[in-house]
XYZ file of C-alpha atoms in Angstrom:
578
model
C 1.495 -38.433 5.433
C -0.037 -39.749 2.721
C 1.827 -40.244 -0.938
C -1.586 -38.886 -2.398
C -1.170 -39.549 -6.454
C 1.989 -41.103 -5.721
C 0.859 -44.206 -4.728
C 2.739 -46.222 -7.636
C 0.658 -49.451 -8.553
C 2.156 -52.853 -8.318
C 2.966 -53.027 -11.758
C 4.284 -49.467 -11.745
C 7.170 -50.416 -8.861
C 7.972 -53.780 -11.006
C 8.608 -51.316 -14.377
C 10.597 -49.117 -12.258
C 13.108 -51.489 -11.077
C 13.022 -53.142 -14.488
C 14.746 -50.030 -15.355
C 17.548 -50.726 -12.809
C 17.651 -54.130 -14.555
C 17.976 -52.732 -17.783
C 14.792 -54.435 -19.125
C 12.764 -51.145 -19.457
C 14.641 -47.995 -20.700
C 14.489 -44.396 -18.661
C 11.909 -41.666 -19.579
C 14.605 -39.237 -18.976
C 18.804 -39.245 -17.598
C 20.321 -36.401 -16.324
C 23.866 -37.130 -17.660
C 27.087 -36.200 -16.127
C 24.878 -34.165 -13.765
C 26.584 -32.421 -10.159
C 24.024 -33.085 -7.537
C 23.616 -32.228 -3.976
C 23.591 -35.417 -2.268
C 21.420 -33.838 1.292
C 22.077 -37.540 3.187
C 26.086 -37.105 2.695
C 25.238 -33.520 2.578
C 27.474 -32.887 -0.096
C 27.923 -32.619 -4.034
C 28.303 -35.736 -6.190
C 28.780 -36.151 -9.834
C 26.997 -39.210 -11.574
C 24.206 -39.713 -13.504
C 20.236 -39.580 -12.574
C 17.566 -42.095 -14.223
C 14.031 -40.898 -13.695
C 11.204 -43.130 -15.108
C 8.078 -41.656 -15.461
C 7.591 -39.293 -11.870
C 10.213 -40.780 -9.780
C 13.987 -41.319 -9.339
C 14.942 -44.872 -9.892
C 18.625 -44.333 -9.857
C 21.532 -42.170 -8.983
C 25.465 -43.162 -9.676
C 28.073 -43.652 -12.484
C 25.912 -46.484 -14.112
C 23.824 -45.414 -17.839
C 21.236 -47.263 -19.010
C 21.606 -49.377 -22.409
C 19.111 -46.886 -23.832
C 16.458 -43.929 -22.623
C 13.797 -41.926 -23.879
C 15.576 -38.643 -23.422
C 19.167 -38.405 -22.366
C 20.143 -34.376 -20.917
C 23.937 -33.880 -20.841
C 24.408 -32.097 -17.381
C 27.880 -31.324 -18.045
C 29.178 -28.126 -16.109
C 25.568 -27.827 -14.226
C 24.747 -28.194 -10.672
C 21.881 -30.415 -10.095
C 19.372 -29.509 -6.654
C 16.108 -30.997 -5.221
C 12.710 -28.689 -6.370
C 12.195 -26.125 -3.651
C 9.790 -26.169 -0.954
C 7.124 -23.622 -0.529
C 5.512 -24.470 2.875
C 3.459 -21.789 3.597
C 1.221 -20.368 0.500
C -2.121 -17.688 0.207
C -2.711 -19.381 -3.238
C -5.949 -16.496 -3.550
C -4.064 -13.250 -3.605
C -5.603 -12.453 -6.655
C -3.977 -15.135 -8.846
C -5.067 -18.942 -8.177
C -3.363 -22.271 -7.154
C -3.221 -22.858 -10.900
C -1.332 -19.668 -12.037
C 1.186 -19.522 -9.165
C 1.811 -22.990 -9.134
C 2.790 -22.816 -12.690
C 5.021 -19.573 -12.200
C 6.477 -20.926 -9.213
C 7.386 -23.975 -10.522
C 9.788 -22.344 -13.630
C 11.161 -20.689 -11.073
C 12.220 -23.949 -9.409
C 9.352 -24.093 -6.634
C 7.630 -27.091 -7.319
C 5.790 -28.522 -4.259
C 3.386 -26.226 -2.349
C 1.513 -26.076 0.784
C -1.443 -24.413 0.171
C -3.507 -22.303 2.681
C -7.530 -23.865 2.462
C -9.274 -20.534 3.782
C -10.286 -19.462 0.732
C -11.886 -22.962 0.253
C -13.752 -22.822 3.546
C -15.270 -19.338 2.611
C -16.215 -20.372 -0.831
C -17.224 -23.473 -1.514
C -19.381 -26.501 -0.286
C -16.653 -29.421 1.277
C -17.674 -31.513 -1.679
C -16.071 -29.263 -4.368
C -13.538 -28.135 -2.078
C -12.577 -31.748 -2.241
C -13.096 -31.753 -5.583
C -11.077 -29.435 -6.698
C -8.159 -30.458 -4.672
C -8.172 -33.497 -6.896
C -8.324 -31.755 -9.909
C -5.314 -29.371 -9.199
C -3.473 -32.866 -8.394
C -3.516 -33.270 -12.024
C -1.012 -30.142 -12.320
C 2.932 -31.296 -12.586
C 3.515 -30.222 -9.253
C 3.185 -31.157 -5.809
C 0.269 -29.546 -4.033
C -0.765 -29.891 -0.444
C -3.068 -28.073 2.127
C -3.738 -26.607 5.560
C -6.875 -27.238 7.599
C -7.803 -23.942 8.762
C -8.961 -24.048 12.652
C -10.496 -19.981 12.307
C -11.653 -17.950 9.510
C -9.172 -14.593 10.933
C -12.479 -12.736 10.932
C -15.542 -12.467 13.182
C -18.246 -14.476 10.580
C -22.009 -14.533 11.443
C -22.342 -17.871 10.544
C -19.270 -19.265 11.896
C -20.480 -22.516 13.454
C -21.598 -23.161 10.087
C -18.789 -22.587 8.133
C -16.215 -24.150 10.802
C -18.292 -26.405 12.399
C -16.546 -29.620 14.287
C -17.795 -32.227 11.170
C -16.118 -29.790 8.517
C -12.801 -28.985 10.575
C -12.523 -33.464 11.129
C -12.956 -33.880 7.255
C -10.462 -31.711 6.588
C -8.133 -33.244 8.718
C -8.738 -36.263 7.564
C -7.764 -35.934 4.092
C -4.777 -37.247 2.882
C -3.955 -33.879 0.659
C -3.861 -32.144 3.843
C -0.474 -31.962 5.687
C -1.070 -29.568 8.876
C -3.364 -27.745 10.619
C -2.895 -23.380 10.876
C -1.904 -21.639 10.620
C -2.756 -20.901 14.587
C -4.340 -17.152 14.045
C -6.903 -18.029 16.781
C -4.086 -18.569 19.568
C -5.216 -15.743 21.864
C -8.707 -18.111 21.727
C -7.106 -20.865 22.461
C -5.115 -19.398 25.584
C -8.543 -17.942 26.939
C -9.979 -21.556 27.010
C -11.567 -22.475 23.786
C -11.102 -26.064 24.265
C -13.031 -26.583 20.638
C -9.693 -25.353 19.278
C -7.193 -27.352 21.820
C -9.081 -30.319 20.270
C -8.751 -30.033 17.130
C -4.833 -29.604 17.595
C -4.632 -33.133 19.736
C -6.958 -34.446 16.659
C -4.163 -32.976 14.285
C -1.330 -34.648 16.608
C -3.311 -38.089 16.423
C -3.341 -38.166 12.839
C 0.751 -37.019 12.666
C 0.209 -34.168 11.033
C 1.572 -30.859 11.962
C 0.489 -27.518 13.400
C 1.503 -24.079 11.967
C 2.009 -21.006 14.044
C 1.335 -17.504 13.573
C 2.942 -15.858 16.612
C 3.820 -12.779 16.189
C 5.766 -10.919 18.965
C 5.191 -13.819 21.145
C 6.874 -13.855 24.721
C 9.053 -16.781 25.541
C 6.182 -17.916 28.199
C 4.114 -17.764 25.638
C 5.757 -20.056 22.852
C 6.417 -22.669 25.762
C 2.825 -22.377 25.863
C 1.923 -23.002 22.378
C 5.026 -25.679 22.331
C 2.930 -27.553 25.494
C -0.785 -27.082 23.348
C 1.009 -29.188 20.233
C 2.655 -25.888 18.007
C 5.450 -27.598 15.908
C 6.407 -24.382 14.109
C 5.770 -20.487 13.281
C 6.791 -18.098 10.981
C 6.073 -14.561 12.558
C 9.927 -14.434 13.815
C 10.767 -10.239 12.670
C 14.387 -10.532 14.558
C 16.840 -12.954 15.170
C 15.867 -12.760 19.101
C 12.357 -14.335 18.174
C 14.179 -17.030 16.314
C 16.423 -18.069 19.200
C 12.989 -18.473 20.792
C 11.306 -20.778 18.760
C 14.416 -22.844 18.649
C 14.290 -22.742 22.343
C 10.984 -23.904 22.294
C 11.755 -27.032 20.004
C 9.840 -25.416 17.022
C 10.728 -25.444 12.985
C 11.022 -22.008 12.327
C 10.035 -20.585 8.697
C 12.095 -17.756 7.579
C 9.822 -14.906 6.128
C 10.620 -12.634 3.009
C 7.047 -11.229 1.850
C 5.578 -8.452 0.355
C 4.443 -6.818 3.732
C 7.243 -8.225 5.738
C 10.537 -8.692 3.752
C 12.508 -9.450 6.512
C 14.675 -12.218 5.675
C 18.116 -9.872 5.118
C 17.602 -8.507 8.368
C 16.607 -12.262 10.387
C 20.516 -13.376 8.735
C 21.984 -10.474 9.943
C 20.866 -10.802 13.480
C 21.591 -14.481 13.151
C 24.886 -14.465 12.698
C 25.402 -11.952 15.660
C 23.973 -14.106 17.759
C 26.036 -16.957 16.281
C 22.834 -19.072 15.477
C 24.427 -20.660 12.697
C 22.559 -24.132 12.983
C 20.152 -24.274 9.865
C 18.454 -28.028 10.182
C 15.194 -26.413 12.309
C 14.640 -23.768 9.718
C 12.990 -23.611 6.004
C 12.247 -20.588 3.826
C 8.568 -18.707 2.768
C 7.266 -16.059 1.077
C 3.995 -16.044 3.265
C 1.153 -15.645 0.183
C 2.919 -12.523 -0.881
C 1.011 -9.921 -3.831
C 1.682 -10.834 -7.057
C 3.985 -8.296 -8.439
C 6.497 -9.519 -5.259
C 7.289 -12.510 -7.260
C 8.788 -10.608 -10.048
C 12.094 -11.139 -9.243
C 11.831 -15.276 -7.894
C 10.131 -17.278 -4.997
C 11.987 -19.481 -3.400
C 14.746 -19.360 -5.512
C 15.057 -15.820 -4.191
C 15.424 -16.533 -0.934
C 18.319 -18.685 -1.264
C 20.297 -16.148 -3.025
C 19.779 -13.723 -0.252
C 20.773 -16.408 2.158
C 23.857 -17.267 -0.326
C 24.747 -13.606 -0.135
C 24.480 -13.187 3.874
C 26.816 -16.072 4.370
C 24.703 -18.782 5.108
C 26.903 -21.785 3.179
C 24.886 -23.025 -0.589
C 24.205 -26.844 1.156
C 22.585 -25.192 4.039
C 20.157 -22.693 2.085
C 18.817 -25.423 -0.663
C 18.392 -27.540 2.522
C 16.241 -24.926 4.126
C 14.211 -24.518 0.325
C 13.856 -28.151 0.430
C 15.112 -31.069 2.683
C 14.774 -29.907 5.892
C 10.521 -28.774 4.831
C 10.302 -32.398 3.480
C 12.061 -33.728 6.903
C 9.575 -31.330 8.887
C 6.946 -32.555 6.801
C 7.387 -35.804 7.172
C 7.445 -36.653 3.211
C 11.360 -36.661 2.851
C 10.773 -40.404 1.053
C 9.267 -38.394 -1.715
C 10.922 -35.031 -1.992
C 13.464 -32.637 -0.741
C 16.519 -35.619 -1.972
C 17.679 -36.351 -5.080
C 17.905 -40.327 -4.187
C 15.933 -43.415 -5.626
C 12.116 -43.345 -4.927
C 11.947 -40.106 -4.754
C 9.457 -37.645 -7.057
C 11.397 -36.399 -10.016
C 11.154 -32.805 -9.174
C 14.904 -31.380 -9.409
C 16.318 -28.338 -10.554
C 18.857 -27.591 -13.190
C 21.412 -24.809 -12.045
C 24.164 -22.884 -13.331
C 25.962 -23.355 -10.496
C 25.168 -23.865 -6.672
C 25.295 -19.542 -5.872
C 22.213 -19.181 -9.199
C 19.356 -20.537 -7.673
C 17.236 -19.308 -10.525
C 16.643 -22.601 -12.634
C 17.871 -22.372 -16.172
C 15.840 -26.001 -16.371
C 13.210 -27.334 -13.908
C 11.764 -31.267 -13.690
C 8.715 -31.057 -11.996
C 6.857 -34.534 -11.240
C 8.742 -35.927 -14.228
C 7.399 -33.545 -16.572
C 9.984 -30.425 -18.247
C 8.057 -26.863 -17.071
C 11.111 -25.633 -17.942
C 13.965 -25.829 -20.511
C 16.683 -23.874 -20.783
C 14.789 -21.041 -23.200
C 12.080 -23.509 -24.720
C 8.911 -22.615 -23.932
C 6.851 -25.422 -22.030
C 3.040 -25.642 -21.108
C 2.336 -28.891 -19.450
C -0.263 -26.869 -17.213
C -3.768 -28.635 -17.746
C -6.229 -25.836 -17.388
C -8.971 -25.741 -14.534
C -13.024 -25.987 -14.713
C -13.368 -23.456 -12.078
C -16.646 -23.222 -12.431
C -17.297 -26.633 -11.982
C -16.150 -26.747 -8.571
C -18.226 -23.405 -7.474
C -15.599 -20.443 -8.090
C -17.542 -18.908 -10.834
C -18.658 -14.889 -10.987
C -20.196 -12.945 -7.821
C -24.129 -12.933 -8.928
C -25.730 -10.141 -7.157
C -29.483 -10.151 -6.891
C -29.429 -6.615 -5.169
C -28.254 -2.917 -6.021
C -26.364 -0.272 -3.970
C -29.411 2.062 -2.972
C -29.041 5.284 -1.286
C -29.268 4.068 2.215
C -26.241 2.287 1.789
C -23.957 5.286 1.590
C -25.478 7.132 4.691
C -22.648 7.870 7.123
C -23.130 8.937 11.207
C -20.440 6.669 12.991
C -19.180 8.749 15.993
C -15.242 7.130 14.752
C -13.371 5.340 12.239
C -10.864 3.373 11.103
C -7.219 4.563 10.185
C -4.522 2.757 8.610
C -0.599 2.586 11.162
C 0.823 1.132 8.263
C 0.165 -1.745 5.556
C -1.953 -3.972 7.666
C -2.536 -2.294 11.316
C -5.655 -0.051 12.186
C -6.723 2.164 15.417
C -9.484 4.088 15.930
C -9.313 7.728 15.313
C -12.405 10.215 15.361
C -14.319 11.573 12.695
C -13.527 15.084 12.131
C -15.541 15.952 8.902
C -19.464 16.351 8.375
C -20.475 12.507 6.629
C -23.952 13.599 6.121
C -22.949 15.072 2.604
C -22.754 13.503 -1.318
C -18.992 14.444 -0.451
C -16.456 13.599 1.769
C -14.399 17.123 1.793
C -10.821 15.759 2.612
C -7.673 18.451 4.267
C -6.437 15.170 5.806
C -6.772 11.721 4.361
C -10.129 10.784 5.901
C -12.691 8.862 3.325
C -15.928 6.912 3.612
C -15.674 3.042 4.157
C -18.253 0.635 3.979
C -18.720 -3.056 4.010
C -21.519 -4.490 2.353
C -22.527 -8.036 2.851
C -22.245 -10.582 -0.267
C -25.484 -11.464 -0.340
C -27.057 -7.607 0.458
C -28.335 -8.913 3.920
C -26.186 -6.096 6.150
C -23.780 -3.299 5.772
C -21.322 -1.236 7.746
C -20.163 1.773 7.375
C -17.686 4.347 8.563
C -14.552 6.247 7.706
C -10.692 5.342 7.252
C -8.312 7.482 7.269
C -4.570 6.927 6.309
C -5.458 4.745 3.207
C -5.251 7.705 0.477
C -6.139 11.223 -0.084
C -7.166 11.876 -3.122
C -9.728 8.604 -3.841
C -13.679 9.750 -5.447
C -14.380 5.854 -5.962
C -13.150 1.955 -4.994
C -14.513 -0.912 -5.097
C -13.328 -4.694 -4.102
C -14.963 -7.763 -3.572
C -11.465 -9.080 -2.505
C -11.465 -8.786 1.293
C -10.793 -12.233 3.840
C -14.878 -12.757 3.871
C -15.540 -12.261 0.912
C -17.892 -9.382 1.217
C -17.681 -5.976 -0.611
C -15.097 -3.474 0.402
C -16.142 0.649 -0.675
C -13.459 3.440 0.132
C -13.570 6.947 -1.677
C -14.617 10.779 -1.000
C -17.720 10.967 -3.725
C -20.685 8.602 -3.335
C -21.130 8.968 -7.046
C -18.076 7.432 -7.811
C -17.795 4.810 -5.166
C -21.261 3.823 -6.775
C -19.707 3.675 -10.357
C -17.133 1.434 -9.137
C -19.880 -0.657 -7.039
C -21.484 -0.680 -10.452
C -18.846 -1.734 -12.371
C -17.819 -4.301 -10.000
C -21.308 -6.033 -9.976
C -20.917 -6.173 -13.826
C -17.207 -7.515 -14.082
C -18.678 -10.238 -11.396
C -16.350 -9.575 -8.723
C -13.041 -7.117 -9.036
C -11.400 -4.750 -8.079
C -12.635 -1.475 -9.654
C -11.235 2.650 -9.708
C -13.609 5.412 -10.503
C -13.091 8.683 -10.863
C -14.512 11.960 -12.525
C -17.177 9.825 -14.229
C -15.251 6.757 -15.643
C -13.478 3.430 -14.354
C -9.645 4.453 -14.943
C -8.652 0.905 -13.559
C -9.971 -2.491 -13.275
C -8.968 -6.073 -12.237
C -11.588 -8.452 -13.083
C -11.601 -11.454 -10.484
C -14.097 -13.897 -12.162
C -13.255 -16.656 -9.618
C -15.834 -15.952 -6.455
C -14.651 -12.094 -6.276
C -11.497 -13.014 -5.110
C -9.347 -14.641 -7.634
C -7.997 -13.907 -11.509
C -8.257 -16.620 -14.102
C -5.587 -14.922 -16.384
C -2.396 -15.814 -16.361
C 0.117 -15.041 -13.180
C 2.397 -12.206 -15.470
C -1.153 -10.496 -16.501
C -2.213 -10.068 -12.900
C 1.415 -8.682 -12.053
C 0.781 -5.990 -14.676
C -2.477 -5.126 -13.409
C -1.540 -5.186 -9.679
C 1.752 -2.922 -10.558
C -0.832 -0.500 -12.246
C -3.108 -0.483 -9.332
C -0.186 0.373 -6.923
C 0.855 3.092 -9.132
C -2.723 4.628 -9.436
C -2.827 4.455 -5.584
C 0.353 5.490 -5.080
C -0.569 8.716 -7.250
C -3.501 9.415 -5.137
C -1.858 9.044 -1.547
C -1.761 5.225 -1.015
C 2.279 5.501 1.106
C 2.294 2.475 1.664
C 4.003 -0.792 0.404
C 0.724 -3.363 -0.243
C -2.815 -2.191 -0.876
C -3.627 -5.732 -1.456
C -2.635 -6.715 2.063
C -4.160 -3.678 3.533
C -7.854 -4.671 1.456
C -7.314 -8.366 2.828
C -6.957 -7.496 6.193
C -9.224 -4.674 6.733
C -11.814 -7.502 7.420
C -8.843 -9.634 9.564
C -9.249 -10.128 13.305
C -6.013 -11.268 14.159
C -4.061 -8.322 13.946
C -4.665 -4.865 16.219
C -6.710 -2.895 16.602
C -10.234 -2.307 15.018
C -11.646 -3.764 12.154
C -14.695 -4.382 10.037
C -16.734 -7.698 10.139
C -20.331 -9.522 9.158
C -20.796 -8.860 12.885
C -19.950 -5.259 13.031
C -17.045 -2.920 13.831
C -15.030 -5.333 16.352
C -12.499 -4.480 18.980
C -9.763 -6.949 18.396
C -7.985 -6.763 21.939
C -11.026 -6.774 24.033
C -13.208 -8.878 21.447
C -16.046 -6.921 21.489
C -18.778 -5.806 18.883
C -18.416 -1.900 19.038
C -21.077 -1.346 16.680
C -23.364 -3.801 15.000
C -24.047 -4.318 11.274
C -26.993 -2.178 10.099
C -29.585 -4.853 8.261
C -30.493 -3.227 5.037
């Protein structure tokens, strides 16, 4: 694992221990500070010398003299949380949510690259990985083995010479998550080698499981899987510890499930914590309203888990499983200075945060170490479309469709109305869908019903291939918000009775925001209410937009290649070249 910009300089080491020698003086001591000490595995009082980004000292010792001295008195001190398992593209950007996670006490991410591989040329990618190293927090990333779609020009986009690169550097901490497993157990032995590749380099490999038999995770255990997160009951987590894997907790926006995982936990008696770590699996933005990280300790504080255990799973146990524990996850000497300033061990909600040596947080000062990003620099810039919607795009004569089981899960259901017409007459909650290439090479269209009932118009370029998503009942007004779209660059856009009554601009390659994270919150929670108004029951549009496009989950979805059968990974019907 590499230390990536934390590769202190000869010189740099020699000022540190000067410090300890009392030749240099401290950036900043945490005085009189109570600490949770995750070696002894249990809290100390002393005092905490940071110079610069890293812990030089802990114990009853002060320095002659220090840049900043912070009286700790009556506070409990913890290590930064741990997110290991981040969608940094869910409308906001690495930037945004790193910088709202991090006052919330989350201050070193592992960042999903998909989004990356879609996007941009490897170069930027690269790039731009560098740049958002700049940020006061830790960032780190995935190597994607599958896209989670069916993509016409897969071999180009995930071809061997890309997937090695991005495995080979040193930002990059696993590879996953493991979407493609079904793949891999049907013999795609491009996949089983990229795992051993992943293995050779000591890096780990994510799951994503979900319902998995126990034959199956001793499956995944023998092909090199060191961990999953898709346990939904405390059964499935006695299997993954069975199996020798980490497992990651999950409390997201479509699956908030971490109440009920404790729960069946302690019936069970699985009351060992060391093989387990906390996420919040890329959840919508308006989720995060209420904490990250920090909230999942204080459900785990309130279901009995005890406070040493849960700020182990948010942070030393991920840096253990990680392999980094000499630079987070422990408040201990040559470690990054990323700790957490508490109330009191049952508040995990920061009232001051040290990220990477830098204050993002303190106590009710407002802080903005956040350099901002060149986005456009590095290729996420505004959609440019070099084609218009045209009449033939909205004509409709699919013998079926698509409808919505809940947030995320489709089946195919038949067509019951006449599609021929400028309007799609709804008694049930049946509308026209279509997906329209990026670049205006190919479209697909067809119905889905289940996703609202009272929609004339909607538009997103936010989808998992970054093509264009249209759902509504009036071609004029699905056209409008087309329209609108094109102009904003990429969006999401809501038409109806001849105006936009909703927009969220997503300047960054149709898929991400450049405002800040509380603006997108705002304009997410008035997107869900719109929705909601007209039908939308259920919990996540932006989940069920993302993976209307996703092959990994049952049963029918839309891709470059056509309408695709997920279980028997077939083309049903192929895209219609415009």
């Amino acid at each position: 694992m590499s230390d990536i910009k934390h590769k202190w300089k000869n010189k740099q080491i020699r000022d540190q221990i000067a410090v300890i020698d009392r030749k240099k003086s401290p950036t900043l001591v945490l005085k009189n500070a109570r600490y949770l000490h995750s070696a002894l595995k249990r809290w100390l009082t002393g005092n905490i010398w940071i110079y610069e980004n890293r812990i030089v000292y802990i114990g009853s010792a002060m320095p002659r003299s220090a840049d900043e001295i912070y009286d700790c008195t009556g506070k409990t001190v913890v290590p930064g949380y741990i997110e290991p398992h981040v969608h940094p593209f869910m409308l906001y950007n690495p930037k945004t949510f790193a910088e709202y996670a991090a006052k919330r006490g989350t201050t070193t991410l592992v960042n999903d690259n998909l989004m990356m591989l879609l996007a941009l040329e490897k170069k930027k990618a690269f790039s731009l990985i560098e740049e958002l190293n700049k940020q006061p927090v830790s960032m780190y990333w995935w190597c994607r083995y599958d896209a989670q779609t069916e993509l016409d020009n897969e071999d180009e986009i995930l071809g061997n010479g890309t997937i090695n690169s991005w495995l080979e550097n040193e930002n990059v901490l696993q590879g996953g998550e493991l979407t493609s497993w079904p793949k891999l157990l049907d013999g795609d032995d491009m996949i089983l080698y990229w795992m051993q590749e992943t293995r050779g380099m000591k890096k780990r490999i994510e799951g994503h499981f979900p319902g998995a038999s126990e034959r199956t995770l001793a499956k995944m255990a023998l092909f090199g899987a060191d961990g999953d997160h898709e346990s939904m009951t405390g059964e499935d987590v006695r299997r993954r510890l069975m199996n020798g894997m980490m497992v990651t907790l999950r409390h997201s926006s479509i699956r908030p499930d971490l109440e009920k995982l404790l729960t069946e936990m302690k019936e069970m008696d699985l009351d060992q914590y060391d093989m387990m770590m906390f996420t919040t699996d890329g959840s919508s933005p308006a989720f995060y309203v209420d904490g990250i990280i920090d909230k999942m300790i204080q459900i785990a504080i309130n279901h009995g888990v005890p406070p040493i255990d849960a700020y182990h799973m948010a942070s030393y146990n991920a840096a253990r499983y990680y392999r980094m524990e000499h630079l987070h996850g422990m408040i201990a000497p040559g470690r990054i200075a990323s700790v957490n300033i508490l109330t009191d061990e049952f508040h995990p909600n920061p009232e001051a945060v040290v990220s990477n040596g830098i204050w993002v947080k303190k106590n009710e000062m407002d802080t903005d170490p956040f350099p901002d990003v060149n986005w456009q620099m590095f290729g996420h810039s505004k959609m440019q479309f070099n084609w218009n919607l045209i009449e033939d795009d909205l004509q409709f004569s699919m013998p079926f469709g698509i409808e919505m089981v809940n947030n995320v899960i489709t089946k195919p259901c038949k067509v019951i109305k006449d599609v021929a017409g400028e309007h799609f007459y709804m008694d049930d909650d049946q509308n026209y869908l279509v997906l329209l290439d990026y670049e205006g090479e190919w479209r697909v269209n067809t119905t889905i019903k289940g996703f609202a009932t009272d929609i004339q118009g909607f538009a997103s370029s936010f989808s998992s291939t970054e093509d264009i998503l249209l759902i509504g009942s009036s071609k004029i007004e699905m056209r409008r918000a087309f329209e609108r779209m094109q102009e904003l660059g990429g969006g999401i856009v809501l038409a109806e009775n001849g105006e936009v009554i909703h927009e969220i601009p997503l300047p960054l390659s149709g898929i991400m925001s450049d405002q800040p994270f509380e603006v997108v919150v705002e304009q997410e929670l008035k997107l869900r209410e719109l929705l909601s108004e007209r039908g939308y029951r259920y919990e996540d549009p932006i989940y069920s937009l993302l993976f209307l496009t996703s092959t990994h989950l049952p049963y029918i979805r839309i891709t470059s290649r056509g309408m695709y059968d997920v279980m028997k990974k077939t083309v049903l019907f192929p895209t219609i070249m415009r």
